[in-house]
Amino acid sequence: MSRKISRRTFAKVASTAALASTATTAFSSVASQPSASLDMSAPATGREFPKGFLWGSATASYQVEGAVNEDGRGPSIWDTFSHIPGNVVNNATGDVADDHYHRYKEDVQLMKSLGVKSYRFSIAWPRVFPQGAGAPNSKGLDFYNRLVDELLANDIQPFATLYHWDLPQALQDNGGGWESRDTSKAFGDYAGYVAEHLSDRVKHFFTINEFGAFVELGYRIGIHAPGLKLPPGRFNQTRHHAVLGHGLAVQAIRAKAKPGTKIGLAENMTICVPIIETPQHIEAATRAARELNAQYMTVIQEGKYTDAYLAAAGSNAPKFSPEDLKIISSPLDFVGINIYTPTYVRADSSALGFTVVPQPKSYPHMASWWLSIGPEALYWGPRHVAKIWNVKEIYITENGCSSSDVPAPDGIVYDSDRVMYLRNYLTQLQRATADGIPVHGYFLWSLMDNFEWADGYTNRFGLHYVDYASQKRTPKLSAAFYREVIARNAVA
Ligand code: NOJ
């Protein structure tokens, strides 16, 4: 560096030059051409994923579809909740969202240009059964027939989630939604019906997305639909009905789907990361992974609630029969895990043998306050699932982040923080596959910006920027990054 240029000026000039070159190349094919001196097409040693690794992207019905009153769709608890002033930032609703219901063909082309080979979407229960149960609405199911056909025509495998939080309002009104066993039963029936009609083309179904979010936030903390704050006994029973609904859905899909259909779930487990990778802390993190997920993943995998969970709940423990536990633990073909943040754990001398290490105030997070950065969560999450429960097929069903995402004057969103986040997380996922942990695929959340629940449209998670006024989708810098990862089948 010339002594005439200060370090600061150098940094400024260098970053401006980098920005200019990114602007001209980030979205052109030139970016992926090898340069004369460096063969970028050669795989970067040690950064490749296994051959056939399935790269995908994800969305969910209420967050993208809009068209809430079309083709006989019934209201969901999210329609009701978001229309109550004060529940969602800026009183936003999913009435229009990304208008994906009408623009799905355009959106499939976005996937195609990324090079993804799979798409995880969810089916809106109230489109198929407007009242939750009873007479199905064939026009509602037709939308998913059209979407699935379009995906397959573009060589993209459909992965369908049956419940991503848009419970038919009628089930909430009659019996209190998941507070009632009738909802578990209705969910099983709906799941079987959908599998019967789509499994000629959809080969992978997820029953429920994130028990750990919709039950906790919707029925205990009250910041998601249906906005309840149930007392502990009723709340633990609600948790139980959710896992029971999952088990009934597994059985119904098995009974109705075409042979070869695979069934799993997509759960946001608490991801227990050993604070330091020593045998003691690893052991503690493994114990913690069972206990801190006792109410959902552990009971699903083991067919029993842990003693510690039942003891801590005391007289508020859920009421259940041995038959319930058998249903809940119906065998699965694969496990999906949604992973965003780590929970650091250390060994201690308590009865459980672990303790959670609190995050200091300065701990870094992305635009969403809860989204603490911890790339190694993408290593330890699948490793725990494989080692504790001997699961042979794992998918990362969500991973991604929010960023402030402001378009630059040239119209491009230079979300370098999202690229940093993804690169580091994928590095840890690659480590998992290199260690032989059977992760078969990865679905990036999200294909495009969308309705982020109680945050409305303020927190953006997309690879594509959505201008909600015009519905124009524009690829961000992170879309170019992900395209490169997929093309190389390696961390780029
Ligand atoms: C998990 C949820 O499944 C999804 O709906 C949500 O948008 C993302 N996390 C980001 O918060």
PDB file of N, CA and C in Angstrom, residues 255-311:
ATOM      1  N   ALA A 255     -52.142 -44.745   4.611  1.00  0.00           N
ATOM      2  CA  ALA A 255     -53.304 -45.521   4.161  1.00  0.00           C
ATOM      3  C   ALA A 255     -53.774 -45.085   2.780  1.00  0.00           C
ATOM      4  N   LYS A 256     -53.644 -43.801   2.468  1.00  0.00           N
ATOM      5  CA  LYS A 256     -54.270 -43.294   1.236  1.00  0.00           C
ATOM      6  C   LYS A 256     -53.312 -43.010   0.087  1.00  0.00           C
ATOM      7  N   ALA A 257     -52.024 -42.834   0.400  1.00  0.00           N
ATOM      8  CA  ALA A 257     -51.108 -42.387  -0.663  1.00  0.00           C
ATOM      9  C   ALA A 257     -50.636 -43.542  -1.529  1.00  0.00           C
ATOM     10  N   LYS A 258     -50.151 -43.179  -2.708  1.00  0.00           N
ATOM     11  CA  LYS A 258     -49.571 -44.175  -3.610  1.00  0.00           C
ATOM     12  C   LYS A 258     -48.328 -44.779  -2.958  1.00  0.00           C
ATOM     13  N   PRO A 259     -48.033 -46.049  -3.273  1.00  0.00           N
ATOM     14  CA  PRO A 259     -46.823 -46.648  -2.696  1.00  0.00           C
ATOM     15  C   PRO A 259     -45.600 -45.816  -3.068  1.00  0.00           C
ATOM     16  N   GLY A 260     -44.657 -45.756  -2.145  1.00  0.00           N
ATOM     17  CA  GLY A 260     -43.428 -44.996  -2.419  1.00  0.00           C
ATOM     18  C   GLY A 260     -43.483 -43.571  -1.908  1.00  0.00           C
ATOM     19  N   THR A 261     -44.640 -43.146  -1.392  1.00  0.00           N
ATOM     20  CA  THR A 261     -44.740 -41.786  -0.857  1.00  0.00           C
ATOM     21  C   THR A 261     -43.962 -41.713   0.462  1.00  0.00           C
ATOM     22  N   LYS A 262     -43.170 -40.668   0.613  1.00  0.00           N
ATOM     23  CA  LYS A 262     -42.384 -40.540   1.847  1.00  0.00           C
ATOM     24  C   LYS A 262     -42.981 -39.462   2.750  1.00  0.00           C
ATOM     25  N   ILE A 263     -42.923 -39.731   4.061  1.00  0.00           N
ATOM     26  CA  ILE A 263     -43.571 -38.832   5.026  1.00  0.00           C
ATOM     27  C   ILE A 263     -42.581 -38.397   6.098  1.00  0.00           C
ATOM     28  N   GLY A 264     -42.633 -37.112   6.406  1.00  0.00           N
ATOM     29  CA  GLY A 264     -41.790 -36.580   7.486  1.00  0.00           C
ATOM     30  C   GLY A 264     -42.472 -35.384   8.124  1.00  0.00           C
ATOM     31  N   LEU A 265     -41.688 -34.574   8.804  1.00  0.00           N
ATOM     32  CA  LEU A 265     -42.202 -33.360   9.428  1.00  0.00           C
ATOM     33  C   LEU A 265     -41.140 -32.287   9.270  1.00  0.00           C
ATOM     34  N   ALA A 266     -41.473 -31.058   9.610  1.00  0.00           N
ATOM     35  CA  ALA A 266     -40.481 -29.978   9.526  1.00  0.00           C
ATOM     36  C   ALA A 266     -40.516 -29.239  10.853  1.00  0.00           C
ATOM     37  N   GLU A 267     -39.576 -29.572  11.735  1.00  0.00           N
ATOM     38  CA  GLU A 267     -39.640 -29.052  13.095  1.00  0.00           C
ATOM     39  C   GLU A 267     -38.483 -28.097  13.407  1.00  0.00           C
ATOM     40  N   ASN A 268     -38.823 -27.028  14.101  1.00  0.00           N
ATOM     41  CA  ASN A 268     -37.767 -26.097  14.533  1.00  0.00           C
ATOM     42  C   ASN A 268     -37.272 -26.511  15.912  1.00  0.00           C
ATOM     43  N   MET A 269     -36.585 -27.635  15.935  1.00  0.00           N
ATOM     44  CA  MET A 269     -36.015 -28.117  17.195  1.00  0.00           C
ATOM     45  C   MET A 269     -35.141 -27.045  17.826  1.00  0.00           C
ATOM     46  N   THR A 270     -35.012 -27.112  19.128  1.00  0.00           N
ATOM     47  CA  THR A 270     -33.977 -26.318  19.786  1.00  0.00           C
ATOM     48  C   THR A 270     -32.649 -26.981  19.424  1.00  0.00           C
ATOM     49  N   ILE A 271     -31.763 -26.231  18.799  1.00  0.00           N
ATOM     50  CA  ILE A 271     -30.509 -26.814  18.317  1.00  0.00           C
ATOM     51  C   ILE A 271     -29.429 -26.597  19.369  1.00  0.00           C
ATOM     52  N   CYS A 272     -29.068 -27.687  20.027  1.00  0.00           N
ATOM     53  CA  CYS A 272     -28.138 -27.593  21.151  1.00  0.00           C
ATOM     54  C   CYS A 272     -26.698 -27.731  20.657  1.00  0.00           C
ATOM     55  N   VAL A 273     -25.963 -26.657  20.783  1.00  0.00           N
ATOM     56  CA  VAL A 273     -24.587 -26.613  20.287  1.00  0.00           C
ATOM     57  C   VAL A 273     -23.640 -26.639  21.484  1.00  0.00           C
ATOM     58  N   PRO A 274     -22.704 -27.591  21.518  1.00  0.00           N
ATOM     59  CA  PRO A 274     -21.761 -27.609  22.642  1.00  0.00           C
ATOM     60  C   PRO A 274     -20.934 -26.324  22.640  1.00  0.00           C
ATOM     61  N   ILE A 275     -20.811 -25.717  23.785  1.00  0.00           N
ATOM     62  CA  ILE A 275     -20.162 -24.400  23.844  1.00  0.00           C
ATOM     63  C   ILE A 275     -18.698 -24.486  23.399  1.00  0.00           C
ATOM     64  N   ILE A 276     -18.066 -25.605  23.740  1.00  0.00           N
ATOM     65  CA  ILE A 276     -16.736 -25.920  23.211  1.00  0.00           C
ATOM     66  C   ILE A 276     -16.829 -27.395  22.817  1.00  0.00           C
ATOM     67  N   GLU A 277     -16.157 -27.764  21.737  1.00  0.00           N
ATOM     68  CA  GLU A 277     -16.317 -29.134  21.261  1.00  0.00           C
ATOM     69  C   GLU A 277     -15.411 -30.108  22.022  1.00  0.00           C
ATOM     70  N   THR A 278     -15.707 -30.276  23.313  1.00  0.00           N
ATOM     71  CA  THR A 278     -15.009 -31.274  24.130  1.00  0.00           C
ATOM     72  C   THR A 278     -15.995 -32.419  24.375  1.00  0.00           C
ATOM     73  N   PRO A 279     -15.507 -33.613  24.711  1.00  0.00           N
ATOM     74  CA  PRO A 279     -16.435 -34.725  24.959  1.00  0.00           C
ATOM     75  C   PRO A 279     -17.496 -34.389  26.011  1.00  0.00           C
ATOM     76  N   GLN A 280     -17.130 -33.670  27.065  1.00  0.00           N
ATOM     77  CA  GLN A 280     -18.110 -33.362  28.116  1.00  0.00           C
ATOM     78  C   GLN A 280     -19.228 -32.460  27.604  1.00  0.00           C
ATOM     79  N   HIS A 281     -18.843 -31.414  26.892  1.00  0.00           N
ATOM     80  CA  HIS A 281     -19.869 -30.483  26.411  1.00  0.00           C
ATOM     81  C   HIS A 281     -20.707 -31.114  25.281  1.00  0.00           C
ATOM     82  N   ILE A 282     -20.071 -31.965  24.495  1.00  0.00           N
ATOM     83  CA  ILE A 282     -20.829 -32.653  23.432  1.00  0.00           C
ATOM     84  C   ILE A 282     -21.870 -33.573  24.068  1.00  0.00           C
ATOM     85  N   GLU A 283     -21.454 -34.266  25.101  1.00  0.00           N
ATOM     86  CA  GLU A 283     -22.372 -35.152  25.828  1.00  0.00           C
ATOM     87  C   GLU A 283     -23.532 -34.329  26.424  1.00  0.00           C
ATOM     88  N   ALA A 284     -23.190 -33.184  27.000  1.00  0.00           N
ATOM     89  CA  ALA A 284     -24.227 -32.319  27.595  1.00  0.00           C
ATOM     90  C   ALA A 284     -25.189 -31.824  26.516  1.00  0.00           C
ATOM     91  N   ALA A 285     -24.645 -31.447  25.358  1.00  0.00           N
ATOM     92  CA  ALA A 285     -25.505 -30.937  24.276  1.00  0.00           C
ATOM     93  C   ALA A 285     -26.425 -32.045  23.767  1.00  0.00           C
ATOM     94  N   THR A 286     -25.945 -33.266  23.788  1.00  0.00           N
ATOM     95  CA  THR A 286     -26.759 -34.390  23.319  1.00  0.00           C
ATOM     96  C   THR A 286     -27.916 -34.643  24.288  1.00  0.00           C
ATOM     97  N   ARG A 287     -27.615 -34.614  25.580  1.00  0.00           N
ATOM     98  CA  ARG A 287     -28.698 -34.757  26.577  1.00  0.00           C
ATOM     99  C   ARG A 287     -29.713 -33.634  26.427  1.00  0.00           C
ATOM    100  N   ALA A 288     -29.178 -32.420  26.252  1.00  0.00           N
ATOM    101  CA  ALA A 288     -30.055 -31.247  26.144  1.00  0.00           C
ATOM    102  C   ALA A 288     -30.960 -31.376  24.918  1.00  0.00           C
ATOM    103  N   ALA A 289     -30.412 -31.914  23.833  1.00  0.00           N
ATOM    104  CA  ALA A 289     -31.213 -32.032  22.604  1.00  0.00           C
ATOM    105  C   ALA A 289     -32.454 -32.889  22.853  1.00  0.00           C
ATOM    106  N   ARG A 290     -32.355 -33.911  23.681  1.00  0.00           N
ATOM    107  CA  ARG A 290     -33.537 -34.735  23.991  1.00  0.00           C
ATOM    108  C   ARG A 290     -34.498 -33.989  24.916  1.00  0.00           C
ATOM    109  N   GLU A 291     -33.927 -33.394  25.950  1.00  0.00           N
ATOM    110  CA  GLU A 291     -34.800 -32.782  26.965  1.00  0.00           C
ATOM    111  C   GLU A 291     -35.473 -31.503  26.471  1.00  0.00           C
ATOM    112  N   LEU A 292     -34.725 -30.689  25.754  1.00  0.00           N
ATOM    113  CA  LEU A 292     -35.304 -29.400  25.351  1.00  0.00           C
ATOM    114  C   LEU A 292     -36.279 -29.548  24.178  1.00  0.00           C
ATOM    115  N   ASN A 293     -36.336 -30.771  23.620  1.00  0.00           N
ATOM    116  CA  ASN A 293     -37.297 -31.028  22.545  1.00  0.00           C
ATOM    117  C   ASN A 293     -38.314 -32.094  22.951  1.00  0.00           C
ATOM    118  N   ALA A 294     -38.422 -32.296  24.275  1.00  0.00           N
ATOM    119  CA  ALA A 294     -39.229 -33.403  24.797  1.00  0.00           C
ATOM    120  C   ALA A 294     -40.683 -33.353  24.335  1.00  0.00           C
ATOM    121  N   GLN A 295     -41.237 -32.150  24.260  1.00  0.00           N
ATOM    122  CA  GLN A 295     -42.676 -32.031  24.004  1.00  0.00           C
ATOM    123  C   GLN A 295     -43.067 -32.310  22.559  1.00  0.00           C
ATOM    124  N   TYR A 296     -42.064 -32.239  21.637  1.00  0.00           N
ATOM    125  CA  TYR A 296     -42.383 -32.458  20.215  1.00  0.00           C
ATOM    126  C   TYR A 296     -41.485 -33.551  19.615  1.00  0.00           C
ATOM    127  N   MET A 297     -40.265 -33.197  19.226  1.00  0.00           N
ATOM    128  CA  MET A 297     -39.445 -34.150  18.470  1.00  0.00           C
ATOM    129  C   MET A 297     -39.152 -35.420  19.269  1.00  0.00           C
ATOM    130  N   THR A 298     -38.863 -35.290  20.551  1.00  0.00           N
ATOM    131  CA  THR A 298     -38.487 -36.483  21.312  1.00  0.00           C
ATOM    132  C   THR A 298     -39.659 -37.447  21.442  1.00  0.00           C
ATOM    133  N   VAL A 299     -40.833 -36.941  21.738  1.00  0.00           N
ATOM    134  CA  VAL A 299     -41.971 -37.865  21.875  1.00  0.00           C
ATOM    135  C   VAL A 299     -42.316 -38.478  20.513  1.00  0.00           C
ATOM    136  N   ILE A 300     -42.127 -37.719  19.456  1.00  0.00           N
ATOM    137  CA  ILE A 300     -42.399 -38.268  18.115  1.00  0.00           C
ATOM    138  C   ILE A 300     -41.399 -39.381  17.798  1.00  0.00           C
ATOM    139  N   GLN A 301     -40.143 -39.180  18.150  1.00  0.00           N
ATOM    140  CA  GLN A 301     -39.117 -40.176  17.832  1.00  0.00           C
ATOM    141  C   GLN A 301     -39.149 -41.375  18.781  1.00  0.00           C
ATOM    142  N   GLU A 302     -39.463 -41.127  20.063  1.00  0.00           N
ATOM    143  CA  GLU A 302     -39.302 -42.184  21.071  1.00  0.00           C
ATOM    144  C   GLU A 302     -40.605 -42.786  21.558  1.00  0.00           C
ATOM    145  N   GLY A 303     -41.730 -42.126  21.251  1.00  0.00           N
ATOM    146  CA  GLY A 303     -43.016 -42.648  21.708  1.00  0.00           C
ATOM    147  C   GLY A 303     -43.194 -42.527  23.202  1.00  0.00           C
ATOM    148  N   LYS A 304     -42.470 -41.592  23.816  1.00  0.00           N
ATOM    149  CA  LYS A 304     -42.732 -41.293  25.237  1.00  0.00           C
ATOM    150  C   LYS A 304     -42.227 -39.901  25.584  1.00  0.00           C
ATOM    151  N   TYR A 305     -42.917 -39.298  26.512  1.00  0.00           N
ATOM    152  CA  TYR A 305     -42.435 -38.021  27.040  1.00  0.00           C
ATOM    153  C   TYR A 305     -41.320 -38.331  28.023  1.00  0.00           C
ATOM    154  N   THR A 306     -40.311 -37.496  28.079  1.00  0.00           N
ATOM    155  CA  THR A 306     -39.221 -37.786  29.015  1.00  0.00           C
ATOM    156  C   THR A 306     -39.719 -37.608  30.457  1.00  0.00           C
ATOM    157  N   ASP A 307     -39.076 -38.331  31.366  1.00  0.00           N
ATOM    158  CA  ASP A 307     -39.464 -38.232  32.783  1.00  0.00           C
ATOM    159  C   ASP A 307     -39.315 -36.795  33.276  1.00  0.00           C
ATOM    160  N   ALA A 308     -38.240 -36.146  32.830  1.00  0.00           N
ATOM    161  CA  ALA A 308     -37.995 -34.781  33.311  1.00  0.00           C
ATOM    162  C   ALA A 308     -39.100 -33.836  32.837  1.00  0.00           C
ATOM    163  N   TYR A 309     -39.573 -34.025  31.604  1.00  0.00           N
ATOM    164  CA  TYR A 309     -40.642 -33.167  31.082  1.00  0.00           C
ATOM    165  C   TYR A 309     -41.916 -33.360  31.906  1.00  0.00           C
ATOM    166  N   LEU A 310     -42.274 -34.616  32.145  1.00  0.00           N
ATOM    167  CA  LEU A 310     -43.505 -34.893  32.900  1.00  0.00           C
ATOM    168  C   LEU A 310     -43.383 -34.400  34.339  1.00  0.00           C
ATOM    169  N   ALA A 311     -42.195 -34.596  34.910  1.00  0.00           N
ATOM    170  CA  ALA A 311     -42.013 -34.166  36.301  1.00  0.00           C
ATOM    171  C   ALA A 311     -42.104 -32.643  36.397  1.00  0.00           C
TER     172      ALA A 311
END
